[in-house]
Each structure stands twice: as C-alpha cells, then as structure tokens.
Tab-separated table of C-alpha atoms in Angstrom:
chain	number	residue	atom	x	y	z
H	1	MET	CA	62.741	-4.256	-14.874
H	2	SER	CA	65.593	-5.914	-16.707
H	3	LEU	CA	65.969	-5.331	-20.406
H	4	HIS	CA	67.912	-7.363	-22.906
H	5	ALA	CA	69.945	-5.492	-25.485
H	6	HIS	CA	67.452	-6.314	-28.265
H	7	GLU	CA	64.417	-5.037	-26.346
H	8	ALA	CA	63.426	-1.423	-26.817
H	9	ALA	CA	62.887	0.469	-23.592
H	10	ARG	CA	59.438	1.917	-22.922
H	11	VAL	CA	59.257	5.633	-22.149
H	12	LEU	CA	56.174	7.465	-20.907
H	13	VAL	CA	55.991	11.179	-21.758
H	14	VAL	CA	53.660	13.140	-19.456
H	15	GLU	CA	53.224	16.698	-20.712
H	16	ASP	CA	50.131	18.906	-20.794
H	17	GLU	CA	51.284	21.078	-23.714
H	18	ALA	CA	50.490	19.145	-26.901
H	19	LEU	CA	53.343	20.579	-28.981
H	20	HIS	CA	55.956	19.791	-26.328
H	21	ARG	CA	54.479	16.311	-25.843
H	22	GLN	CA	54.625	15.623	-29.586
H	23	THR	CA	58.213	16.898	-29.896
H	24	LEU	CA	59.387	14.734	-26.988
H	25	GLU	CA	57.551	11.720	-28.381
H	26	GLU	CA	59.095	12.152	-31.849
H	27	THR	CA	62.597	12.587	-30.405
H	28	LEU	CA	62.304	9.404	-28.346
H	29	ARG	CA	60.630	7.335	-31.101
H	30	SER	CA	63.314	8.347	-33.606
H	31	ALA	CA	65.888	6.907	-31.190
H	32	GLY	CA	64.055	3.566	-31.145
H	33	TYR	CA	62.144	3.811	-27.865
H	34	LEU	CA	58.577	2.581	-27.404
H	35	VAL	CA	56.717	5.732	-26.378
H	36	ASP	CA	53.411	6.227	-24.592
H	37	THR	CA	52.024	9.680	-23.812
H	38	ALA	CA	49.706	11.310	-21.294
H	39	GLY	CA	48.291	14.832	-21.160
H	40	ASP	CA	48.473	15.300	-17.388
H	41	GLY	CA	49.744	13.631	-14.251
H	42	GLN	CA	46.539	11.750	-13.460
H	43	GLU	CA	46.428	10.195	-16.936
H	44	GLY	CA	50.158	9.573	-16.569
H	45	LEU	CA	49.657	7.660	-13.321
H	46	GLU	CA	47.030	5.460	-14.985
H	47	LYS	CA	49.417	4.762	-17.885
H	48	VAL	CA	52.295	3.999	-15.498
H	49	ARG	CA	50.172	1.334	-13.855
H	50	SER	CA	49.082	-0.206	-17.161
H	51	VAL	CA	52.214	-0.032	-19.353
H	52	ARG	CA	54.976	-0.117	-16.688
H	53	PRO	CA	57.462	2.178	-18.458
H	54	ASP	CA	61.187	1.956	-17.857
H	55	VAL	CA	61.493	5.746	-17.902
H	56	ILE	CA	59.018	8.565	-17.248
H	57	VAL	CA	59.682	12.004	-18.699
H	58	THR	CA	57.228	14.354	-17.001
H	59	ASP	CA	56.537	18.049	-16.884
H	60	TRP	CA	56.567	19.505	-13.365
H	61	ILE	CA	53.555	21.824	-13.600
H	62	MET	CA	50.383	20.201	-14.969
H	63	PRO	CA	46.673	20.118	-14.181
H	64	ARG	CA	45.085	17.407	-11.984
H	65	LEU	CA	48.389	15.930	-10.776
H	66	ASP	CA	51.772	17.602	-11.136
H	67	GLY	CA	54.972	15.833	-12.115
H	68	VAL	CA	56.471	15.864	-8.631
H	69	SER	CA	53.325	14.253	-7.179
H	70	LEU	CA	53.371	11.692	-9.993
H	71	CYS	CA	57.007	10.950	-9.180
H	72	ARG	CA	56.251	10.541	-5.452
H	73	LEU	CA	53.406	8.106	-6.159
H	74	VAL	CA	55.579	6.050	-8.515
H	75	LYS	CA	58.502	5.917	-6.082
H	76	ALA	CA	56.181	4.960	-3.193
H	77	ASN	CA	54.972	1.880	-5.100
H	78	GLU	CA	57.282	-1.105	-4.541
H	79	ALA	CA	56.588	-2.526	-8.008
H	80	LEU	CA	57.323	0.806	-9.745
H	81	ARG	CA	60.108	2.181	-7.542
H	82	SER	CA	62.895	1.431	-10.036
H	83	THR	CA	61.210	3.479	-12.779
H	84	TYR	CA	63.620	6.249	-13.788
H	85	VAL	CA	61.879	9.638	-13.577
H	86	VAL	CA	63.042	12.768	-15.392
H	87	ILE	CA	61.289	16.013	-14.392
H	88	LEU	CA	61.015	18.814	-16.950
H	89	SER	CA	60.567	22.433	-15.907
H	90	SER	CA	60.967	25.890	-17.357
H	91	ARG	CA	62.495	26.845	-13.999
H	92	GLY	CA	66.232	26.474	-14.355
H	93	GLU	CA	67.426	27.919	-11.061
H	94	SER	CA	69.685	25.672	-9.048
H	95	ALA	CA	67.276	25.699	-6.084
H	96	GLU	CA	64.442	24.390	-8.304
H	97	LYS	CA	66.627	21.590	-9.650
H	98	VAL	CA	67.675	20.597	-6.132
H	99	THR	CA	64.041	20.632	-4.981
H	100	GLY	CA	62.967	18.412	-7.877
H	101	LEU	CA	65.720	15.912	-7.160
H	102	GLU	CA	65.107	15.945	-3.411
H	103	LEU	CA	61.413	15.274	-4.004
H	104	GLY	CA	62.302	11.978	-5.663
H	105	ALA	CA	63.112	12.666	-9.309
H	106	ASP	CA	66.112	10.846	-10.722
H	107	ASP	CA	66.971	13.656	-13.138
H	108	TYR	CA	65.898	17.176	-14.051
H	109	LEU	CA	65.944	18.949	-17.420
H	110	VAL	CA	65.187	22.583	-18.150
H	111	LYS	CA	62.758	23.481	-20.952
H	112	PRO	CA	63.104	23.928	-23.808
H	113	VAL	CA	64.623	20.467	-23.784
H	114	ASP	CA	67.521	19.735	-26.112
H	115	GLY	CA	66.772	16.444	-27.877
H	116	ALA	CA	70.336	15.144	-27.712
H	117	GLU	CA	70.534	15.867	-23.980
H	118	LEU	CA	67.167	14.181	-23.368
H	119	LEU	CA	68.328	11.040	-25.170
H	120	ALA	CA	71.628	11.030	-23.260
H	121	ARG	CA	69.785	11.323	-19.925
H	122	VAL	CA	67.366	8.518	-20.849
H	123	ARG	CA	70.283	6.259	-21.858
H	124	ALA	CA	72.061	7.078	-18.588
H	125	GLY	CA	68.917	6.251	-16.614
H	126	LEU	CA	68.540	2.933	-18.394
H	127	ARG	CA	72.196	2.066	-17.685
H	128	LEU	CA	71.612	2.765	-13.990
H	129	GLN	CA	68.489	0.584	-13.982
H	130	ARG	CA	70.310	-2.308	-15.615
H	131	ALA	CA	73.130	-2.037	-13.084
H	132	LEU	CA	70.757	-2.551	-10.144
C-alpha cells in the first residue's frame, strides 16, 4: 500500500490485555496514526481484512488465535503480504525473538513496550513499505 506524506498510516493493535491495548493505542494516536484495535487474534484477522492496516502490532500469546498465527495468515494472503507486522511478547530471550522473526514477523518488541521504541519501529516499517 503506498502512502503519500500527508496520509496518516493505519495501525492495528491486537492485544488481549485491555490496559496494554489502550496504552499502545494512545501512544500511536498521539503520534498521528489512525488506530484500530482488536482484543484477540481472531478479531484482529477480521479487522485486517476490513480495514487493511499498514502496520499490525500484535501480542504473541492471545486466546482464539495467537499473534504468530495471525502473522502467518496475513503473510500468506497476497493482498496483505506487505503489511508490516510487529510481534509483542514478554519473552525477551534471543531464541524467542529469532523464532518470532522466522515465523514471519517483520519485527519483535519485548513487553513492557517503550513508547518511543514502538514509534521508531513503526516508522521504520513504514519506510520499508514505501521503498518496495
């Protein structure tokens, strides 16, 4: 999806913990992004199909459909493949990060997420998308 400089990017936050979801949403909105939210991976998948976000920020472990499965389904869909996916996890070990990236995520952040780092990663993902 190509974006012009004046268009705000759309970010979908998929997080089952309401407080974390709200914090992520507020951080992204305050930076000027259009933000949609979902409470689990299944709801997230439905939103991905309807709103076509530029970036998905998703928790790894969630009910109904986890973040890695959500990522796989998005990346398997030709129309959605370029969506930049950031996986969030409380597991910060190097092996977990590698696994998340090898399973199709474009980036990986450890919880609790630092707002400035989240915004930097989203901007980096959008730059990569625009370069394609």
